[in-house]
Structure formats: structure tokens, C-alpha cells
């Protein structure tokens, strides 16, 4: 009898919240089991390269701690005491809680809460169909993109940019506010290829000497929240030394002469005092840009994590305009291509029945919302019932102390549909077991590239796991929610949404595996005009009328600088809190995903904070010492790593570890704030003034270990 030649490779797409959205090939060993995961060689963006954590995805799919059955809480909240129940009972109890909250406090007392644990359009967004039909409280999604998108839109007027594959034609590639090796590895694939083939220079701009910096030709390490100052100094030099493209500026930018005058005092010396970057490094960077107008700016989401992030993004995104870089193949900028896909998601999200008068609760302010802050609740009813999919707010949401207080309320009924026992699941009244991406059908769009990708069901789910769409449909029946899409299977939703959006049929996508929807060069480079009536880039931003869709404008929006500048709306260090902390991404985690897999845990070891040697000496801190970091909002205990690759006065805590990884159960977001920054709100995770002090030596607290 002939033996099988080996595992079958099946096409798929990575479901995680990463701009790369890699095209995958998954080893399918049998109807219940996957093996290794590979990047698709024939996808022009993925090019066969994926991150190591996704390559070993079998560790997640077949993890011994997968949730397999519905559970009901039997002990106090957070006790971990649950008993197994059947799906009918779990769904009935969930629906009863939703109906009771609606009856006693109105439909807005129910809050379906979700985000990007999967980026699939069906499994991520179907929860909105139930929300819109029932008029449950809306969700204003601020935790990731709002501040950076608002900054990009302030100038460009449209969320799109150059084809990232053009980096192969660039003379210089600037990676600003993105640790691409960690968060979008394919950027480095294209950048490294360009350097090898044409001598392209790679510049990394970030707050510490991270994995991307270590692959760059030029490293610019600045203090957190000072990007706008650096950008202004670079443009000052470009104007000063004759490298501004005046014919382009006169045609495609508003107020260029006034802007040049505004920058007259934004010298490298001025910026150096703010950023910590030496004057010589600023001058050399500007000279490199001036000599290489075919420069591609890959702008990351670091901007979205600071209270002045919108102003900083606007400033940095003006640099390729001053250079005229948009005119060239291999020049220009890309933050996100999300605005070019043209989805029509009425069926998936029930947009045809959405009531705009229903309040939109700020996702990042879940702590104040659940603890009864009237302003955060828009003076409406309290949230009495939470239905959570695809996110883990007890770990990832800011101001964790308030979040914990809110979830501990006895009058709050919480249902969590999840894959593993997260910090949030541990506070649930009902836990529902969820599928992973190889166990259901879905369709994906990229943000950092230009493909629509299909992710078909490849294996059967373990135990009693059900996909998000099936759970939402089952609840709809029980709470009396009616919409034609509740009768459709995921594949039907995909097919009809593709057709409604002008992207063909599911059968065609299955045959092609992905669709390349990159806009033509002229449109992608705004050479037919930026997204404003006069077609001109807005050097002078109108922040109160920013085109980003938000329920209101937040924070001191009228104090924001019109022209690009350094805006001091950040938490500035002071005598009590003399350091600035960012909670940057860890290489082996993706937000709170992969924090349960053995290899990721072994590689990350335990929660740590990076501190400059000079600062460590002043504080009496040595390598491995246990330290306490405190902010206005609380304190966290972790271990110190003495690290020279950052500016003095800056601390870096690569995250997000589960709360249980910390000695007292207080995770890193105990330190972060849940205020809503100008102009559109957001999560300022990298914007914290803190103090640090030594506690005790390493030996008292062992390394984090994973079971194999």
C-alpha cells in the first residue's frame, strides 16, 4: 500500500491585527490537525515570509488549554470557579441577561464589545449586525488607529498611499513609528531586497534600538512624543538647503510659503533639545532625504499611542510633500491602504438598520464606562450586560485598575466568547468556546498592502467550539433580532459581500486565492489631487473639522497646531514622575495573543523594563533587579534590563503579558491612561510619565516558565 507523500498545504490568510495580512500555506495533517504554517511564495507582498509566531500556529490551535465547552461561573467573579454546561443553556442564559437589561434599563444598557482578535470581516464584524438590529450601545473603536489616522487624514484627506511593493524602486526607505521586524515583517523583506539590489538606504526612527533599528543603515532614536519636532527640523533643513520641490508644492500643497516661514525657527538645534537626537544626526538625515527624493516613508502605528500622535503624524507625513517624493515610483508614503477596498458590508454589519442616534461608547474608555462615569456614558444608562468577542480588555485596555473595578460589579452580566482562558474570560459569567481561523471560513483585507484574501475552513474545530457568526445568529433568534443576514452561512455572506463590493464572487476568489486591488500609480500617489476639493495637501490642518469619523471631537482640539509642529500635549516628566514610559510590542506576542503558547513564553521569559545605564546607576538599579514603576494611575512590579539603546529618561516595557505574569496580578496597563486625546480620542499607551524604584534582587522572583 502506498504511503502518503506528506501533509497537504492549503491556502489561507493570517487573521491577526498586523498590517502584513500574510498570504499563508497551512499544512493540513488530517481533518482535525494542522502542522507548520508557511508564507505563500507566489503572493507578491508576502513573498514566502511570515513571522515565527504564526509559523508555529499549531501551538495555538492544538494548545492543551483551549476552551472546548461552554462554562458557567459558580464562584465569586475572578475566582476561576466554573462548571460545564450545554450550548443551549449558555445561549439561553446569555439571551435572558440581554433581554433583562433591555427591559429594565433600555437597549443601550447592552454593549457588544469586540475588536481585532480576528481581522476577518465576517467573524470580526457580525457582532455589529446584532448591535444595529437591537439598537444596543455602539462601539467607537479607538484603541488602535484613531489618532494616527486622524493625523494622516488631516493632510491627505483620504486613507490610502503608495504601493508598498514600490519599495523595490526606492533610494531611501524610512521606517518611522514602526518596529517592522516585530509588527510587520514583510516590510523588512521588501526593504532588505531593495538595499541588496540597488543600494537603498534604510532609516529607522523610533524610541529605542529595537530589532528594526538593528537592520537599519541609519538609526534615529528620539524621546517619546517628539516626532513632530524632528519632522519640522528635517523640513527646515530641506527648505534651507534648496531641497524643497517648489513646483510640486505650489501645485499640490496649501500655504507652502507661509509654512516655510513657520519653520524658520524650527532648527536642528531647537529639535535636538526636544528630541534628544544630536544636531549632527538631524543634519545628516535631512541631507540624505534631500539627496534621495525617491524616498518611501512607511509610517507605523506608534503615532497612535501618544496624546499628540495626530499632530505628529501630520508633521511627519508632510515631509514627502515638501520633498516632492510623491511624484516618483518608490517615493511617497504609506500608513494604511484601508480606504481603498470599497466594502459594502450591509449584510455583515446590518448597516441598513443602524440608528445614528444610538450612543457610541468609546472602546478605550471601558474602565470609566463600567465604573459609571456619566460623561463616558454620554449621560445614558449604565452598561448592565457585556457580550465580548475578539478582544481581552482586562489585559489590553488602558487604566486597568478601573477596568477591573468595572468587571467586578455584581450587577454586570458578562459573556465572553474566547479561545483560551484570558484575563477577561476569568471575569465572565458565561464563557463560550470559540474557533480559530483554520476552523471557519472568512475573508480578509490588508491594511499595509493591497490584497483581499480568503481564509477557508481547513479543519474541524475541537470540542464544542463555535464560530462568532454562529453564536451571533443563535443569540439573534433568542432576543428577537430579525435581519436577512442571520439566515445566511458565512460563505454566503462572503459571496454576497464580495459581489456587492465589486470584487467578484467567492468562487472566483477561491480560484485566485487573493485579489490585488492596488490603485493605479497616479491615484495612489495623489497625482490627481489629494482628497480635498482643491486637491491640495493640507499643510495647515483644520483639526475641529478633521474628516476622521468620530461621534465628537475630544480633548483640547482648538489648541492643536495648524502647521506641523511639536505639540506638548503629552504627559511630560516632572519631579514626581521623572521618566517617560512606552509599552512597545513584544516580538513573540501580538497584543495579548500568543501569550499562552510555550515557545513565545520561553522566548520572552518574563515582564521586564529597559532602562538606560546612566539612569540605572542613579537609581541604584542593576541588571535583573525587581523594580516598581508607578504612574498617576497605579504601580506595576517587574524586572529591569539595563539597556543603552534609548535616551536617558525613557523606559521601555515590551508587552502585553497576562496579568498573572506579574507578581501582584497588576499588568502593564495599570499605568496607562484612559482619557480621550485630541482630536478624536484614542489609547495613549506610549505616553506615560512614571517613576521607578528598586525593590529587591532577582533571586526572589523566578523566570516565567511555560509547560512543554
C-alpha positions in Angstrom: 0.0 0.0 0.0 1.4 3.4 -1.0 2.1 5.8 1.9 1.1 9.4 1.7 3.7 11.7 0.3 3.3 14.2 3.2 0.9 16.8 4.6 -1.3 18.8 2.2 -0.6 22.5 2.0 -3.8 24.6 1.9 -4.1 28.3 1.1 -5.2 30.6 3.9 -4.6 34.1 5.3 -3.3 35.3 8.7 -6.2 36.6 10.8 -4.2 38.8 13.2 -4.1 42.5 13.7 -0.9 43.1 11.7 -0.6 45.3 8.6 1.0 42.5 6.6 -2.1 40.2 6.5 0.1 37.5 5.1 -1.0 35.0 2.5 -0.4 31.6 4.0 0.0 28.0 3.2 -1.0 25.7 6.1 0.0 22.1 6.4 -3.2 20.0 7.0 -2.3 16.7 8.5 -5.8 15.3 8.9 -9.3 16.7 9.3 -8.5 17.8 12.9 -4.8 18.7 12.8 -2.5 21.3 11.2 1.3 21.3 11.1 3.6 24.1 10.2 2.4 27.4 8.6 4.3 29.0 5.7 4.1 32.2 3.8 2.8 32.0 0.2 5.8 32.2 -2.2 3.6 33.4 -5.1 2.0 36.3 -3.3 3.8 39.4 -4.4 3.7 41.0 -1.0 4.1 38.1 1.4 6.9 36.5 -0.8 7.1 33.4 1.4 8.0 35.2 4.6 5.9 35.2 7.8 6.7 35.9 11.4 7.9 33.0 13.6 4.9 33.1 15.9 2.5 32.4 13.1 4.7 29.8 11.6 4.3 27.8 14.8 0.5 28.4 14.9 -0.2 24.7 15.6 0.9 25.6 19.2 -2.2 27.8 19.5 -4.7 25.6 17.6 -3.7 22.4 19.5 -2.9 24.0 22.8 -3.9 21.8 25.8 -5.7 24.8 27.4 -8.1 25.5 24.5 -11.6 26.3 25.8 -13.7 23.4 24.5 -17.1 23.6 26.2 -19.5 26.4 27.4 -18.9 27.2 31.1 -21.0 29.0 33.8 -19.5 30.8 36.8 -20.2 29.1 40.1 -18.0 31.1 42.5 -17.1 34.8 43.0 -16.1 36.8 40.0 -12.5 36.2 39.2 -12.3 33.0 41.3 -11.9 30.7 38.3 -14.8 28.5 39.6 -16.9 27.3 36.6 -18.9 24.3 35.7 -19.5 22.9 32.2 -23.0 23.5 30.7 -24.5 22.8 27.3 -24.7 25.3 24.5 -28.5 25.8 24.8 -28.3 26.7 28.4 -25.4 29.0 27.8 -27.1 30.8 25.0 -30.4 30.9 26.9 -28.7 32.5 29.9 -26.9 35.0 27.7 -30.1 36.0 25.9 -32.0 36.2 29.2 -29.4 38.7 30.5 -29.6 40.8 27.4 -33.4 40.9 27.5 -33.5 41.7 31.2 -31.0 44.6 30.7 -33.1 45.9 27.8 -36.3 45.6 29.8 -35.1 47.3 32.9 -32.6 49.9 31.6 -33.2 50.2 27.8 -31.4 48.6 24.8 -28.3 50.8 25.3 -27.5 49.1 28.6 -26.3 46.1 26.5 -22.9 46.7 25.0 -21.5 44.2 22.4 -17.7 44.8 22.7 -15.2 43.5 20.2 -12.0 44.2 18.3 -9.3 42.7 16.2 -8.5 39.2 17.7 -9.5 38.2 14.2 -9.4 40.6 11.3 -11.8 38.5 9.2 -14.8 40.6 8.0 -17.4 38.0 8.9 -16.1 36.8 12.2 -15.0 40.2 13.5 -17.8 42.4 12.3 -21.0 40.2 12.5 -21.5 41.3 16.1 -22.4 44.7 14.8 -25.4 43.2 13.0 -26.9 42.1 16.3 -26.0 45.5 17.8 -27.6 47.5 15.0 -30.8 45.5 14.8 -31.4 45.7 18.5 -30.1 49.2 18.9 -27.6 48.2 21.6 -24.9 50.7 22.5 -22.5 51.3 19.7 -18.7 51.0 19.9 -16.4 53.8 18.9 -13.2 51.9 18.2 -10.3 54.0 19.4 -7.8 51.5 20.8 -5.6 51.2 17.8 -5.8 53.6 14.8 -7.8 56.7 15.6 -5.1 59.2 16.5 -2.7 58.2 13.6 -5.5 58.0 11.1 -6.8 61.5 12.0 -3.2 62.8 11.6 -2.8 61.3 8.2 -6.2 62.4 7.0 -5.6 65.9 8.3 -3.1 66.4 5.4 -4.1 63.8 2.8 -7.9 63.8 3.1 -8.0 60.2 2.0 -6.8 57.0 3.8 -4.6 55.5 1.1 -1.0 55.6 0.0 1.7 54.2 -2.3 2.0 50.5 -3.1 4.4 49.0 -0.6 5.9 46.9 -3.3 7.3 50.1 -4.7 10.0 50.0 -2.0 11.9 47.9 -4.6 12.4 51.1 -6.5 13.2 53.4 -3.6 16.5 55.1 -3.0 15.7 55.5 0.7 13.1 53.8 2.9 12.2 55.5 6.2 10.5 53.3 8.8 9.0 55.8 11.3 7.0 54.7 14.3 7.0 51.0 13.4 9.2 48.2 14.7 8.6 46.4 11.4 10.7 43.3 12.3 8.2 42.7 15.2 4.9 44.0 13.8 5.0 43.7 10.0 7.9 41.5 9.0 7.2 41.8 5.2 8.2 45.4 5.2 11.7 44.3 6.0 11.6 41.7 3.2 11.0 44.4 0.6 13.3 46.9 2.2 16.2 44.5 2.5 15.7 43.4 -1.1 15.9 47.0 -2.3 19.1 47.6 -0.3 20.7 44.4 -1.7 19.7 45.2 -5.3 20.0 49.0 -5.6 21.9 50.2 -2.5 18.7 51.6 -0.9 19.3 53.2 2.5 17.1 52.1 5.3 16.4 54.6 8.1 14.6 53.6 11.3 13.1 56.3 13.6 11.9 55.1 16.9 12.3 55.5 20.7 14.7 52.6 21.2 17.3 50.4 19.5 14.9 47.6 18.6 15.0 44.7 16.2 14.3 47.0 13.2 16.9 49.5 14.2 19.4 46.7 14.2 18.8 46.1 10.5 18.8 49.8 9.5 21.6 51.8 7.9 20.6 54.9 9.9 19.2 54.9 13.4 17.4 57.9 14.8 16.5 57.3 18.5 14.3 60.1 19.9 12.3 60.7 23.0 8.7 59.5 23.0 6.2 62.0 21.7 8.7 64.3 20.0 8.3 63.1 16.4 6.8 66.4 15.3 9.9 68.3 16.4 12.2 66.1 14.4 9.9 66.3 11.3 9.9 70.1 11.5 13.7 70.3 11.8 14.1 68.0 8.8 11.8 70.1 6.7 13.6 73.3 7.9 16.8 71.9 6.5 15.1 70.8 3.3 13.9 74.4 2.7 17.2 75.9 3.9 19.4 73.8 1.6 17.2 74.0 -1.5 15.8 70.5 -1.4 12.2 71.6 -1.2 10.4 70.9 -4.5 8.7 74.2 -5.1 6.9 73.4 -8.4 5.3 70.4 -6.7 4.5 72.4 -3.5 2.9 75.2 -5.5 0.7 72.7 -7.3 -0.1 70.2 -4.6 0.1 71.9 -1.2 -1.7 74.8 0.5 0.2 77.7 2.0 3.8 76.5 1.3 5.4 79.9 1.6 3.7 80.5 4.9 4.8 77.1 6.0 8.4 77.8 5.1 8.3 80.9 7.2 6.7 79.0 10.1 9.7 76.5 10.0 12.3 79.3 10.2 12.8 78.8 13.9 12.4 75.0 13.9 16.1 74.4 13.6 18.0 71.2 14.2 19.3 72.8 17.5 15.7 73.5 18.6 14.6 69.9 17.7 17.7 68.4 19.4 16.7 70.0 22.7 13.3 68.4 22.5 14.0 65.0 20.9 17.4 64.2 22.4 18.7 63.5 18.8 22.1 65.1 18.2 22.2 68.0 15.8 24.7 66.2 13.5 22.3 63.2 13.2 19.4 65.5 12.3 21.5 67.3 9.7 22.8 64.1 8.2 19.2 62.6 8.0 17.9 65.7 6.2 20.9 65.6 3.8 20.1 62.0 3.0 16.5 62.9 2.3 17.5 65.9 0.2 19.8 63.8 -2.0 17.2 61.0 -2.4 13.8 62.3 -3.4 12.7 58.7 -4.2 12.1 58.1 -0.5 9.4 55.8 0.8 8.0 56.7 4.2 6.4 53.7 5.9 4.5 55.3 8.8 3.6 53.0 11.6 1.1 53.0 14.5 3.5 54.3 17.1 1.9 57.7 16.3 -1.5 56.3 17.5 -0.1 55.6 21.0 0.7 59.2 22.1 -1.6 62.1 23.1 0.0 64.3 20.4 0.0 61.5 17.9 -2.3 63.1 15.4 -0.2 66.3 15.3 3.0 64.2 15.0 1.6 62.1 12.1 0.5 65.2 10.3 4.0 66.7 10.7 5.9 63.6 9.5 3.5 62.9 6.6 4.3 66.4 5.3 7.9 65.6 4.7 7.4 63.7 1.4 5.2 66.6 0.3 8.0 69.1 0.9 10.4 66.8 -1.0 8.0 66.1 -3.9 8.6 62.4 -3.2 5.1 61.5 -4.3 6.0 62.2 -7.9 8.3 59.2 -8.1 7.8 55.4 -8.2 9.4 54.3 -4.9 8.6 57.7 -3.3 5.7 58.9 -1.1 4.2 57.3 2.0 2.0 54.6 3.3 0.3 54.4 6.6 -2.7 52.3 5.7 -4.5 51.3 2.5 -7.7 50.6 4.3 -9.6 53.3 2.5 -9.3 51.7 -1.0 -11.2 48.5 -0.7 -14.7 49.9 -1.0 -16.5 47.3 1.0 -20.3 47.2 1.2 -21.0 45.5 4.4 -24.7 46.0 4.9 -25.3 42.2 5.3 -22.4 41.5 7.6 -23.0 44.5 9.9 -26.6 45.3 9.4 -25.7 48.8 8.3 -29.1 49.2 6.6 -30.8 49.3 10.0 -28.2 51.2 12.0 -29.7 54.1 14.0 -27.2 57.0 14.2 -28.9 58.3 17.3 -27.7 55.3 19.4 -24.8 56.3 21.6 -21.3 55.3 20.6 -19.3 54.2 23.7 -15.5 54.7 23.5 -13.8 51.3 23.4 -10.6 52.7 25.1 -12.7 54.1 28.0 -14.2 50.8 29.1 -12.9 51.4 32.6 -14.7 54.8 33.2 -17.8 53.4 31.3 -18.1 50.3 33.5 -17.5 52.3 36.7 -20.3 54.7 35.9 -18.6 57.8 34.6 -21.5 59.9 33.3 -19.5 61.7 30.6 -18.1 58.4 29.3 -21.7 57.0 29.3 -23.0 60.1 27.4 -25.3 60.7 30.3 -27.1 57.5 29.3 -28.0 54.3 31.2 -25.3 52.1 32.8 -23.9 49.1 31.0 -25.6 46.1 32.5 -24.6 43.4 30.0 -21.4 42.9 28.1 -21.0 40.5 25.1 -17.3 40.2 24.2 -15.7 38.7 21.2 -12.1 39.0 19.7 -10.6 41.1 22.5 -9.2 41.0 26.0 -9.9 44.3 27.7 -8.8 43.1 31.2 -5.3 42.9 29.7 -5.2 45.4 26.8 -7.4 48.3 27.8 -5.9 51.4 29.5 -6.3 52.3 33.2 -6.5 48.6 34.2 -7.5 49.4 37.8 -10.8 51.0 36.6 -11.4 48.2 34.1 -11.0 45.6 36.9 -13.4 47.5 39.1 -15.9 47.7 36.4 -15.8 44.0 35.6 -16.1 43.1 39.3 -19.6 44.7 39.5 -22.1 42.1 40.7 -24.8 43.8 38.7 -22.8 43.4 35.4 -23.5 40.2 33.4 -20.6 39.4 31.2 -20.4 36.8 28.4 -17.0 36.1 26.8 -16.6 34.1 23.6 -13.0 33.1 23.6 -10.4 30.6 22.5 -8.4 30.3 25.8 -8.9 31.4 29.4 -7.8 35.1 29.1 -7.8 37.7 31.9 -11.2 38.8 30.6 -12.7 35.3 30.4 -11.8 34.8 34.1 -14.3 37.6 34.9 -17.1 36.2 32.8 -20.4 34.8 34.0 -20.7 32.7 30.9 -17.7 31.6 28.7 -18.3 30.3 25.2 -15.6 28.3 23.3 -14.5 29.9 20.0 -13.0 28.6 16.8 -9.6 29.7 15.4 -9.0 30.9 11.9 -8.3 27.5 10.3 -11.7 26.2 11.7 -14.0 28.6 9.9 -14.5 30.5 6.6 -13.7 34.2 6.4 -12.4 36.9 4.1 -9.7 39.4 4.9 -8.5 42.8 3.7 -4.9 44.0 4.2 -4.1 47.4 5.7 -0.4 47.5 4.9 -0.7 46.1 1.4 -3.3 45.7 -1.3 -4.8 42.2 -1.3 -8.1 40.8 -0.4 -7.5 37.2 0.8 -9.7 34.2 1.5 -9.2 32.2 4.7 -11.2 28.9 4.2 -12.1 26.4 6.8 -9.3 23.8 6.8 -10.0 21.5 9.8 -12.8 20.7 12.2 -12.9 22.7 15.5 -12.1 20.8 18.7 -14.7 20.0 21.3 -17.8 22.2 21.1 -16.1 25.3 19.7 -18.4 27.5 17.6 -17.5 30.4 15.3 -18.5 34.0 16.0 -21.1 34.2 13.3 -23.0 31.1 14.5 -23.1 32.5 18.1 -24.4 35.9 17.0 -27.1 34.1 14.8 -28.1 31.9 17.7 -28.4 34.8 20.1 -30.4 36.8 17.5 -33.1 34.1 17.4 -33.3 34.2 21.2 -33.5 38.0 21.6 -35.9 38.6 18.7 -33.4 40.2 16.3 -34.5 39.9 12.7 -32.4 40.6 9.6 -32.0 38.6 6.4 -28.3 38.0 7.1 -29.0 36.0 10.2 -30.2 33.2 7.9 -27.0 33.1 5.8 -24.0 30.9 6.4 -20.5 32.6 6.4 -19.7 31.5 2.9 -22.9 33.1 1.7 -22.1 36.3 3.5 -18.6 36.3 1.9 -20.0 35.7 -1.6 -22.7 38.4 -1.4 -20.4 40.9 0.2 -17.7 40.4 -2.5 -20.3 40.9 -5.2 -21.9 43.9 -3.6 -18.5 45.5 -3.3 -17.5 44.8 -6.9 -14.9 42.2 -6.1 -16.3 39.3 -8.0 -17.6 36.1 -6.4 -16.5 33.7 -3.8 -15.9 31.0 -6.4 -13.6 33.4 -8.3 -11.7 34.3 -5.1 -11.3 30.6 -4.2 -9.7 30.0 -7.6 -7.4 33.1 -7.4 -6.7 32.8 -3.6 -6.4 36.6 -3.4 -7.3 39.7 -5.3 -4.8 42.6 -5.9 -6.8 45.8 -5.7 -4.0 48.3 -5.7 -5.0 51.6 -7.1 -3.2 53.0 -10.2 0.0 54.9 -9.7 -1.4 58.3 -10.3 -4.3 57.8 -7.8 -2.2 56.0 -5.2 0.4 58.9 -5.4 -2.3 61.6 -5.2 -1.1 63.0 -8.6 -4.7 63.5 -9.5 -5.0 65.5 -6.3 -5.2 64.9 -2.6 -8.6 64.1 -1.0 -9.8 67.7 -0.7 -12.0 69.7 -3.1 -8.9 71.7 -4.3 -6.7 68.6 -4.5 -4.1 70.1 -2.2 -2.3 68.6 0.8 -3.3 70.5 3.9 -0.1 71.8 5.5 -2.5 74.0 7.5 -4.7 71.4 9.3 -8.3 72.2 10.3 -8.4 69.9 13.4 -12.0 70.8 14.5 -13.2 69.6 11.1 -10.9 66.6 10.8 -12.5 64.1 8.3 -12.0 61.1 10.7 -15.4 59.7 11.6 -15.9 60.2 15.3 -19.0 60.8 17.5 -17.4 64.1 18.7 -14.1 65.9 18.9 -12.2 65.3 22.1 -9.6 67.0 24.2 -8.1 70.4 23.6 -8.7 70.3 19.8 -8.6 74.1 19.5 -5.1 74.1 21.0 -3.7 71.9 18.3 -1.1 73.5 16.0 -2.3 74.3 12.5 1.0 73.9 10.8 3.2 70.9 11.7 4.9 71.5 15.0 5.9 69.9 18.3 2.7 69.9 20.4 3.3 69.5 24.2 0.0 67.7 25.0 1.9 64.6 26.2 2.4 63.6 29.8 5.7 65.5 30.5 8.1 64.1 33.0 8.2 66.1 36.3 9.8 65.9 39.7 7.4 63.2 41.0 7.4 61.2 37.8 10.8 61.9 36.1 10.7 59.2 33.4 8.6 58.6 30.2 7.4 55.0 29.6 6.3 53.4 26.4 4.7 49.9 26.3 6.1 48.8 23.0 5.2 45.5 21.2 7.0 42.3 22.2 8.4 40.2 19.3 6.8 36.9 20.3 3.4 38.3 21.3 0.7 40.1 19.3 -1.1 42.3 21.8 -2.4 39.6 24.2 -2.4 36.8 21.6 0.4 34.1 21.7 0.9 34.8 25.4 -0.2 31.2 26.1 2.0 29.4 23.6 5.1 27.6 25.0 7.7 28.9 22.6 6.5 32.6 22.8 6.6 32.4 26.6 10.0 30.8 26.7 11.5 33.4 24.3 10.0 36.4 26.2 10.8 34.9 29.7 9.0 37.4 31.9 7.9 41.1 32.1 10.8 43.5 32.0 11.6 47.2 31.7 14.5 48.6 29.7 16.4 51.4 31.5 19.4 53.4 30.3 22.7 52.6 32.2 23.1 56.1 33.4 19.6 56.2 34.8 20.0 52.7 36.3 23.2 53.9 38.1 21.4 57.0 39.6 18.5 54.8 40.8 20.8 52.1 42.2 19.3 49.5 39.8 21.3 46.6 38.4 20.5 44.1 35.7 17.8 41.7 36.9 16.7 43.8 39.9 13.0 43.8 40.7 11.6 47.3 40.3 8.3 49.1 40.7 7.1 51.5 38.1 4.4 53.9 39.2 2.2 56.5 37.3 -0.7 58.7 38.2 -2.9 55.6 37.9 -1.1 52.8 39.8 2.0 50.7 40.1 3.5 47.6 38.5 6.3 45.3 39.6 8.6 43.7 37.0 12.4 43.3 36.4 15.0 45.7 35.0 17.1 45.2 31.9 20.0 47.7 31.7 20.0 48.8 28.0 22.0 51.6 26.4 19.8 51.8 23.2 17.4 54.6 24.4 17.5 58.1 25.5 18.1 58.9 29.2 14.8 59.5 31.0 13.0 56.9 28.8 11.8 53.4 29.9 10.5 50.7 27.6 8.3 47.8 28.7 7.7 45.3 25.9 4.3 43.9 26.4 1.4 42.7 26.7 1.9 40.0 29.3 -1.1 38.4 31.1 -1.9 40.0 34.5 -0.9 36.7 36.1 2.7 37.1 34.9 3.1 40.0 37.3 3.8 39.3 41.0 0.6 41.0 42.3 -1.6 40.5 39.2 -1.3 44.1 38.0 -0.5 44.2 34.3 1.3 46.9 32.4 -1.9 48.8 31.6 -2.3 49.6 35.2 0.0 52.5 34.3 -1.7 53.8 31.1 -4.5 56.4 30.9 -8.0 56.2 29.5 -8.5 59.9 28.8 -9.6 60.8 25.2 -6.8 62.7 23.5 -7.5 65.4 20.9 -8.8 65.4 18.3 -10.7 62.1 18.1 -9.8 60.0 21.1 -7.5 57.0 21.3 -5.3 54.8 23.6 -2.1 56.7 24.6 -0.2 53.6 25.6 3.2 55.0 24.9 2.6 58.3 26.7 3.1 57.9 30.4 5.1 59.9 33.0 6.3 57.4 35.6 8.7 56.9 38.5 10.9 53.8 39.0 12.4 52.4 42.2 14.4 49.3 43.1 12.6 46.6 45.2 14.7 43.5 45.5 17.0 41.2 43.7 16.3 38.7 41.0 16.5 35.5 43.1 13.2 36.2 44.9 11.2 36.0 41.7 11.9 33.2 39.2 11.7 33.5 35.5 8.3 32.9 33.8 8.3 29.3 32.6 6.0 27.5 30.2 4.9 23.9 30.2 6.0 21.9 27.2 
